[in-house]
Short mmCIF file of C-alpha atoms and ligand atoms in Angstrom, two decimals:
data_model
loop_
_atom_site.label_atom_id
_atom_site.label_comp_id
_atom_site.label_asym_id
_atom_site.label_seq_id
_atom_site.Cartn_x
_atom_site.Cartn_y
_atom_site.Cartn_z
CA MET A 1 -0.01 -0.04 -0.09
CA THR A 2 2.71 2.58 1.07
CA MET A 3 4.58 1.44 -2.10
CA THR A 4 2.30 3.17 -4.26
CA LEU A 5 2.25 6.58 -2.43
CA PRO A 6 4.52 9.35 -3.66
CA PHE A 7 7.39 10.74 -1.58
CA LEU A 8 6.12 13.44 0.81
CA PRO A 9 9.05 16.02 1.34
CA PHE A 10 9.15 17.96 4.64
CA ALA A 11 9.01 21.29 2.64
CA LYS A 12 8.10 22.29 -1.09
CA PRO A 13 7.99 25.55 -2.64
CA THR A 14 5.07 26.10 -5.07
CA ILE A 15 5.51 28.77 -7.73
CA ASP A 16 2.19 29.57 -9.77
CA GLU A 17 2.06 30.15 -13.55
CA ASP A 18 1.52 33.96 -13.24
CA THR A 19 4.84 34.16 -11.31
CA ILE A 20 6.49 32.01 -13.89
CA ALA A 21 5.11 34.33 -16.67
CA ASP A 22 6.44 37.31 -14.75
CA VAL A 23 9.85 35.95 -14.35
CA VAL A 24 9.94 35.22 -18.08
CA ALA A 25 8.82 38.76 -18.69
CA VAL A 26 11.80 40.00 -16.44
CA LEU A 27 14.09 37.81 -18.45
CA ARG A 28 12.96 39.33 -21.84
CA SER A 29 12.91 42.79 -20.62
CA GLY A 30 16.67 43.49 -20.87
CA TRP A 31 16.63 44.47 -17.15
CA ILE A 32 17.49 41.32 -15.01
CA THR A 33 19.44 42.74 -12.02
CA SER A 34 17.93 45.04 -9.37
CA GLY A 35 15.49 47.30 -11.02
CA PRO A 36 11.70 48.01 -10.91
CA LYS A 37 10.74 44.56 -9.61
CA VAL A 38 13.01 45.09 -6.56
CA GLN A 39 11.50 48.50 -6.00
CA ALA A 40 7.75 47.01 -6.39
CA PHE A 41 8.78 44.06 -3.99
CA GLU A 42 10.09 46.62 -1.37
CA ALA A 43 7.24 48.76 -1.74
CA ALA A 44 4.84 45.87 -1.06
CA LEU A 45 6.74 44.71 1.77
CA SER A 46 6.87 48.26 3.49
CA ALA A 47 3.21 48.53 3.07
CA TYR A 48 2.61 45.10 4.70
CA PHE A 49 4.85 46.05 7.58
CA GLY A 50 2.88 49.10 8.32
CA GLY A 51 4.92 51.59 6.11
CA ARG A 52 8.20 50.91 7.92
CA PRO A 53 11.26 51.31 5.51
CA VAL A 54 12.11 47.72 3.82
CA ARG A 55 15.10 46.96 1.67
CA THR A 56 15.72 43.53 0.08
CA PHE A 57 18.95 41.56 -0.08
CA ASN A 58 20.03 38.44 -1.81
CA SER A 59 19.82 36.30 1.52
CA GLY A 60 18.44 36.35 4.92
CA THR A 61 21.95 35.86 6.12
CA CYS A 62 23.71 38.96 4.67
CA THR A 63 20.59 40.89 5.79
CA MET A 64 21.51 40.05 9.64
CA GLU A 65 25.14 40.68 8.94
CA ILE A 66 24.41 44.13 7.60
CA ALA A 67 22.14 44.82 10.36
CA LEU A 68 24.96 44.10 12.79
CA ARG A 69 27.11 46.55 10.69
CA VAL A 70 24.42 49.19 10.71
CA ALA A 71 24.17 48.98 14.57
CA GLY A 72 28.04 49.46 14.65
CA ILE A 73 28.64 46.07 16.27
CA GLY A 74 32.14 44.65 15.84
CA PRO A 75 35.29 43.34 17.65
CA GLY A 76 35.03 43.37 21.39
CA ASP A 77 31.20 43.40 21.54
CA GLU A 78 28.97 40.49 22.60
CA VAL A 79 25.66 39.48 20.92
CA ILE A 80 23.30 37.13 22.80
CA THR A 81 21.62 34.48 20.60
CA THR A 82 20.08 30.95 20.80
CA PRO A 83 21.93 27.75 20.01
CA ILE A 84 18.91 26.24 18.18
CA SER A 85 18.80 28.14 14.80
CA TRP A 86 20.32 27.82 11.48
CA VAL A 87 24.04 28.34 11.83
CA ALA A 88 23.71 31.46 9.94
CA THR A 89 22.38 33.26 13.02
CA ALA A 90 25.68 32.92 14.89
CA ASN A 91 27.83 33.14 11.88
CA VAL A 92 26.99 36.59 10.98
CA ILE A 93 28.25 37.49 14.64
CA LEU A 94 31.54 36.08 14.00
CA GLU A 95 31.56 37.49 10.49
CA VAL A 96 31.49 41.14 11.90
CA GLY A 97 34.11 40.25 14.53
CA ALA A 98 31.91 40.06 17.48
CA THR A 99 31.32 37.23 19.95
CA PRO A 100 28.26 35.04 20.12
CA VAL A 101 27.09 34.24 23.57
CA PHE A 102 24.74 31.41 23.59
CA ALA A 103 21.68 31.64 26.01
CA ASP A 104 19.82 28.33 26.42
CA ILE A 105 16.23 27.73 25.10
CA ASP A 106 12.97 27.20 26.76
CA PRO A 107 12.05 23.48 26.27
CA VAL A 108 8.44 24.26 25.58
CA THR A 109 8.74 26.98 22.97
CA ARG A 110 12.26 25.96 21.82
CA ASN A 111 13.02 29.60 21.58
CA ILE A 112 15.67 31.58 23.51
CA ASP A 113 14.94 31.67 27.20
CA LEU A 114 14.58 35.56 28.23
CA ASP A 115 15.48 34.74 31.88
CA LYS A 116 18.76 33.21 30.49
CA VAL A 117 19.20 36.22 28.24
CA GLU A 118 19.01 38.60 31.10
CA ALA A 119 21.33 36.35 33.08
CA ALA A 120 23.89 36.53 30.09
CA ILE A 121 24.09 40.36 29.83
CA THR A 122 27.58 41.93 30.44
CA PRO A 123 28.97 45.39 30.03
CA ARG A 124 29.99 44.03 26.61
CA THR A 125 26.61 43.08 25.37
CA ARG A 126 25.42 45.22 22.57
CA ALA A 127 22.69 43.14 20.95
CA ILE A 128 20.35 40.28 21.08
CA ILE A 129 19.31 38.06 18.11
CA PRO A 130 16.24 36.14 18.91
CA VAL A 131 14.97 33.51 16.48
CA TYR A 132 11.47 32.69 16.14
CA LEU A 133 11.84 28.95 15.48
CA ALA A 134 9.12 27.50 13.36
CA GLY A 135 7.63 31.04 13.22
CA LEU A 136 6.70 31.21 16.91
CA PRO A 137 7.70 34.81 18.30
CA VAL A 138 9.25 35.12 21.76
CA ASP A 139 7.58 37.23 24.36
CA MET A 140 8.16 40.31 22.41
CA ASP A 141 7.02 42.73 25.19
CA ARG A 142 9.48 41.30 27.39
CA LEU A 143 12.28 41.24 24.74
CA TYR A 144 12.01 44.91 24.09
CA ARG A 145 11.74 45.72 27.84
CA ILE A 146 15.16 44.07 28.36
CA ALA A 147 16.59 45.90 25.20
CA GLU A 148 15.47 49.10 26.60
CA LYS A 149 16.64 48.57 30.05
CA HIS A 150 20.04 47.45 28.97
CA ASN A 151 20.35 49.81 25.97
CA LEU A 152 20.72 46.91 23.48
CA ARG A 153 19.90 46.55 19.84
CA ILE A 154 17.78 43.88 18.77
CA VAL A 155 18.26 42.06 15.31
CA GLU A 156 15.33 39.89 15.08
CA ASP A 157 16.03 36.75 13.01
CA ALA A 158 12.51 36.56 11.79
CA ALA A 159 13.74 34.48 8.84
CA GLN A 160 10.88 31.95 9.51
CA ALA A 161 8.29 34.17 10.82
CA ILE A 162 6.57 36.23 7.88
CA GLY A 163 2.93 36.05 8.64
CA SER A 164 3.20 35.57 12.29
CA THR A 165 1.98 38.14 14.95
CA TRP A 166 2.41 39.38 18.46
CA GLY A 167 -0.62 40.73 20.27
CA GLY A 168 -2.47 41.10 16.74
CA LYS A 169 0.55 43.17 15.25
CA ARG A 170 2.60 41.55 12.48
CA ILE A 171 6.17 40.50 13.17
CA GLY A 172 8.05 43.20 11.39
CA SER A 173 5.61 45.97 11.94
CA PHE A 174 7.15 47.00 15.15
CA GLY A 175 10.64 46.59 16.71
CA ASP A 176 14.19 47.49 15.82
CA LEU A 177 16.02 45.68 12.99
CA VAL A 178 13.80 42.60 11.67
CA SER A 179 15.15 40.31 9.18
CA PHE A 180 13.32 37.85 6.97
CA SER A 181 14.51 35.26 4.65
CA PHE A 182 12.98 34.28 1.35
CA GLN A 183 15.09 30.91 0.89
CA ALA A 184 13.31 28.18 -1.05
CA ASN A 185 11.89 26.54 1.92
CA LYS A 186 10.47 29.47 3.76
CA ASN A 187 6.78 30.10 3.80
CA ILE A 188 7.16 32.52 0.89
CA THR A 189 10.22 32.48 -1.36
CA SER A 190 12.25 34.54 -3.96
CA SER A 191 14.42 31.19 -4.68
CA GLU A 192 17.12 32.99 -2.69
CA GLY A 193 16.64 36.38 -0.80
CA GLY A 194 15.73 38.31 2.20
CA CYS A 195 14.56 41.64 3.58
CA MET A 196 15.17 43.92 6.54
CA VAL A 197 12.67 46.24 8.08
CA PHE A 198 14.19 49.22 9.75
CA ASN A 199 13.15 51.75 12.25
CA ASN A 200 14.27 54.83 10.24
CA GLU A 201 15.40 55.98 6.66
CA ASP A 202 18.86 56.78 7.68
CA GLU A 203 19.64 53.17 8.91
CA ALA A 204 17.94 51.86 5.54
CA ARG A 205 20.19 54.13 3.46
CA LEU A 206 23.22 52.84 5.46
CA ALA A 207 22.11 49.38 4.85
CA GLU A 208 21.95 50.16 0.96
CA LYS A 209 25.38 51.12 1.16
CA TYR A 210 26.62 48.00 2.76
CA ARG A 211 24.39 46.01 0.19
CA LEU A 212 26.37 47.55 -2.83
CA GLN A 213 30.19 48.24 -2.25
CA GLY A 214 29.42 51.30 -0.09
CA VAL A 215 28.33 53.32 -3.10
CA THR A 216 26.46 56.64 -2.88
CA ARG A 217 25.24 58.04 -6.24
CA ASN A 218 25.09 61.91 -6.66
CA GLY A 219 23.47 63.37 -9.95
CA MET A 220 24.05 62.07 -13.37
CA ASP A 221 27.69 61.01 -13.26
CA GLY A 222 28.93 61.17 -9.59
CA ILE A 223 29.59 58.25 -7.22
CA ASP A 224 31.34 58.21 -3.86
CA VAL A 225 32.26 55.30 -1.70
CA ASP A 226 32.57 56.06 2.12
CA VAL A 227 32.00 52.79 3.75
CA LEU A 228 33.13 49.11 2.99
CA GLY A 229 30.21 47.46 1.57
CA GLY A 230 29.68 44.03 -0.37
CA LYS A 231 27.52 42.68 -3.07
CA PHE A 232 24.29 41.69 -1.70
CA ASN A 233 21.61 43.04 -3.85
CA MET A 234 18.50 41.16 -4.92
CA THR A 235 17.90 40.67 -8.64
CA ASP A 236 14.64 41.46 -10.34
CA VAL A 237 14.37 37.76 -11.29
CA ALA A 238 14.10 36.96 -7.72
CA ALA A 239 12.18 39.93 -6.90
CA ALA A 240 9.43 38.77 -9.51
CA ILE A 241 9.20 35.38 -7.67
CA GLY A 242 9.04 37.12 -4.41
CA LEU A 243 6.04 39.45 -5.53
CA GLY A 244 4.14 36.43 -6.87
CA GLN A 245 4.61 34.54 -3.72
CA PHE A 246 3.73 37.51 -1.56
CA ALA A 247 0.26 37.70 -3.25
CA HIS A 248 -0.29 34.22 -1.57
CA LEU A 249 0.99 34.85 1.98
CA ASP A 250 -2.31 35.10 3.72
CA ALA A 251 -3.70 31.92 2.05
CA VAL A 252 -0.40 30.14 2.69
CA THR A 253 -0.41 31.09 6.40
CA SER A 254 -4.20 29.94 6.76
CA ARG A 255 -3.51 26.76 5.13
CA ARG A 256 -0.43 26.19 7.35
CA LYS A 257 -2.81 27.00 10.50
CA GLU A 258 -5.37 24.27 9.14
CA LEU A 259 -2.53 21.70 8.74
CA ALA A 260 -1.18 22.29 12.20
CA ALA A 261 -4.68 22.06 13.61
CA ARG A 262 -5.16 18.89 11.84
CA TYR A 263 -1.77 17.52 13.28
CA PHE A 264 -2.94 18.39 16.78
CA ALA A 265 -6.23 16.86 16.26
CA LEU A 266 -4.92 13.61 15.05
CA PHE A 267 -2.11 13.23 17.55
CA GLY A 268 -4.68 13.69 20.15
CA PRO A 269 -4.34 14.55 23.85
CA ASP A 270 -2.59 11.26 24.91
CA PHE A 271 0.18 11.19 22.39
CA GLU A 272 2.84 13.05 24.37
CA ARG A 273 2.06 10.89 27.40
CA ILE A 274 2.01 7.61 25.57
CA SER A 275 4.95 8.26 23.03
CA GLY A 276 7.26 10.41 25.25
CA ALA A 277 7.58 12.77 22.41
CA GLN A 278 6.88 16.43 22.68
CA LEU A 279 4.36 18.33 20.50
CA PRO A 280 4.90 21.96 19.60
CA PRO A 281 3.62 24.46 22.18
CA ALA A 282 -0.20 25.09 21.66
CA ASP A 283 -0.90 27.63 19.03
CA GLN A 284 -2.16 30.83 20.39
CA GLY A 285 -2.86 32.13 16.93
CA GLN A 286 0.61 33.79 16.70
CA THR A 287 2.77 31.68 14.41
CA ASN A 288 2.78 31.00 10.86
CA TRP A 289 3.40 27.34 11.29
CA HIS A 290 6.68 27.62 9.36
CA MET A 291 7.40 24.12 10.74
CA PHE A 292 5.67 21.55 12.82
CA GLN A 293 8.32 19.91 15.00
CA LEU A 294 8.39 16.98 17.35
CA VAL A 295 11.04 16.41 19.97
CA LEU A 296 11.66 12.80 20.16
CA PRO A 297 11.94 10.76 23.17
CA GLN A 298 15.64 9.94 24.40
CA ARG A 299 14.94 6.18 23.83
CA ILE A 300 14.83 6.79 20.06
CA LYS A 301 17.84 7.97 17.81
CA ARG A 302 16.82 10.67 15.31
CA ALA A 303 18.75 9.11 12.55
CA ASP A 304 16.77 5.55 13.05
CA PHE A 305 13.47 7.49 13.10
CA MET A 306 14.27 9.52 9.88
CA SER A 307 15.33 6.35 8.05
CA MET A 308 12.19 4.45 9.24
CA MET A 309 9.82 7.54 8.15
CA MET A 310 12.05 7.48 4.86
CA GLU A 311 10.94 3.68 4.34
CA LYS A 312 7.34 5.06 4.63
CA LYS A 313 8.20 7.59 1.91
CA ILE A 314 7.92 10.64 4.25
CA GLY A 315 10.65 13.12 4.43
CA ILE A 316 11.85 14.40 7.78
CA GLY A 317 13.87 17.55 8.52
CA TYR A 318 16.09 18.33 11.68
CA HIS A 319 16.03 22.01 12.43
CA TYR A 320 18.46 22.49 14.15
CA PRO A 321 21.50 20.81 15.75
CA ALA A 322 22.85 23.11 18.59
CA ILE A 323 25.23 25.57 16.95
CA HIS A 324 27.84 25.74 19.69
CA LEU A 325 28.72 22.09 19.10
CA PHE A 326 29.77 22.45 15.53
CA THR A 327 33.60 21.97 14.93
CA LEU A 328 34.12 25.71 14.02
CA TYR A 329 32.41 26.69 17.55
CA ARG A 330 34.13 24.08 19.41
CA GLU A 331 37.54 25.47 18.11
CA LEU A 332 36.46 28.79 19.44
CA GLY A 333 36.08 27.22 22.93
CA TYR A 334 32.31 26.63 23.10
CA ARG A 335 31.60 23.36 24.84
CA GLU A 336 29.03 20.57 25.40
CA GLY A 337 27.11 21.60 28.69
CA LEU A 338 26.84 25.06 27.90
CA CYS A 339 23.19 24.83 26.81
CA PRO A 340 22.04 21.69 28.09
CA ILE A 341 18.31 21.99 27.03
CA GLY A 342 19.36 23.28 23.64
CA GLU A 343 21.78 20.30 23.16
CA ARG A 344 18.98 17.76 24.00
CA VAL A 345 16.46 19.34 21.69
CA GLY A 346 19.18 19.82 18.97
CA ARG A 347 19.70 16.08 18.95
CA GLN A 348 15.95 14.90 19.04
CA ILE A 349 14.05 17.66 17.12
CA VAL A 350 12.41 16.56 13.88
CA SER A 351 10.36 18.58 11.41
CA LEU A 352 7.35 16.71 10.01
CA PRO A 353 6.10 17.67 6.45
CA MET A 354 4.62 21.09 6.44
CA PHE A 355 3.94 23.14 3.21
CA ALA A 356 0.92 24.96 2.10
CA THR A 357 -0.03 22.51 -0.96
CA MET A 358 0.03 19.44 1.27
CA GLN A 359 -3.20 17.44 1.43
CA ASP A 360 -5.07 16.69 4.62
CA SER A 361 -4.44 13.07 3.61
CA ASP A 362 -0.67 13.86 3.91
CA VAL A 363 -1.09 14.82 7.39
CA ASP A 364 -3.18 11.56 8.23
CA ARG A 365 -0.41 9.58 6.70
CA THR A 366 2.42 11.25 8.65
CA VAL A 367 0.61 10.99 11.96
CA ASP A 368 -0.20 7.21 11.41
CA ALA A 369 3.47 6.68 10.55
CA VAL A 370 4.83 8.66 13.61
CA LYS A 371 2.34 6.78 15.85
CA SER A 372 3.32 3.38 14.55
CA LEU A 373 6.76 4.08 15.32
CA LEU A 374 6.53 5.81 18.55
CA GLN A 375 3.69 4.41 20.47
C1 PLP B 1 16.67 30.45 6.63
C2 PLP B 1 17.03 31.02 7.90
C3 PLP B 1 18.31 31.92 8.07
C4 PLP B 1 19.09 32.15 6.73
O1 PLP B 1 18.38 32.82 5.66
P1 PLP B 1 19.04 32.65 4.20
O2 PLP B 1 18.12 33.40 3.36
O3 PLP B 1 19.03 31.12 3.81
O4 PLP B 1 20.35 33.16 4.17
C5 PLP B 1 18.74 32.51 9.01
N1 PLP B 1 17.99 31.99 10.27
C6 PLP B 1 16.96 31.15 10.26
C7 PLP B 1 16.45 30.81 11.41
C8 PLP B 1 16.37 30.52 9.14
O5 PLP B 1 15.58 29.75 9.16
#
């Protein structure tokens, strides 16, 4: 029976025909790098984020690196972040010459624990990079109270959180520097890309310089370079994809909420007790359900679970192993035991299939398979 079913991946982008036609039109237009489509995408995003300044970039990684540069963070500075994220979150801190300080996660939300953030603040702390894992925000009121009290910048790694809300407000429509990714597996994609929402136009203009070789243009034939920038601009090809995807954002978010509700209903109230696995925290309507993640019980090895699910033709992801245990970070002196909760979750967390074009029957099939292995 399972032999006849197609493989179910854990994530899958869907690009509609109108978007494909728009991309083709860009390719035929003679203007394929940053141009009118980038401007239109930035305008659409800015409107979505309540009129705040928005700039696009060619990844959600460089976006955060540039945010740190805009905030003037560099050697000698400490930046507090979570061990449970895509490694990009901590790499950008190293990239600007600052020191990542890992604060352990909350075992329920799997996000950085704000008590531990407060405990990790030193006179050298300049910023916090919180991550909204699977799209679930941290306690945003408390986060910004901490920032204000200790005079810290916040670079929100909202890579996974477009469409998520806090107290009814969209993530990105308030706060300090808010970074989103449009990498292929995110809720909406531009194939690769990202954007940053700013507090003010001055910082947005500075980020534009970091985005393109530090260049400022004056008049018809003048340019100057007064900061060291890189090459991080989004192309019109990518922006055309992003614009096409953006039109579906609300529908995508609602469909993901339905799929998550179906997962919860089918796992049922006894699943955690019987299996020893941990479901995601109950939804309070705030998450965009970028992922639906289980933490497996200690008795089962994640690699075994993944291969058994693979035999049932179901793709399982792992987001993420603890960053501070990677070789590069160990070589910098970070050690096992630094963040025990993150280390355990980093070994046992799995991402079940979750994408907007999934069928209800795909959820049913996944839950049956998980239950057959765990309870
Ligand atoms: C995807 C992602 C990034 C990096 O985004 P890219 O666009 O791939 O550079 C950073 N942090 C988190 C949490 C992500 O999920």
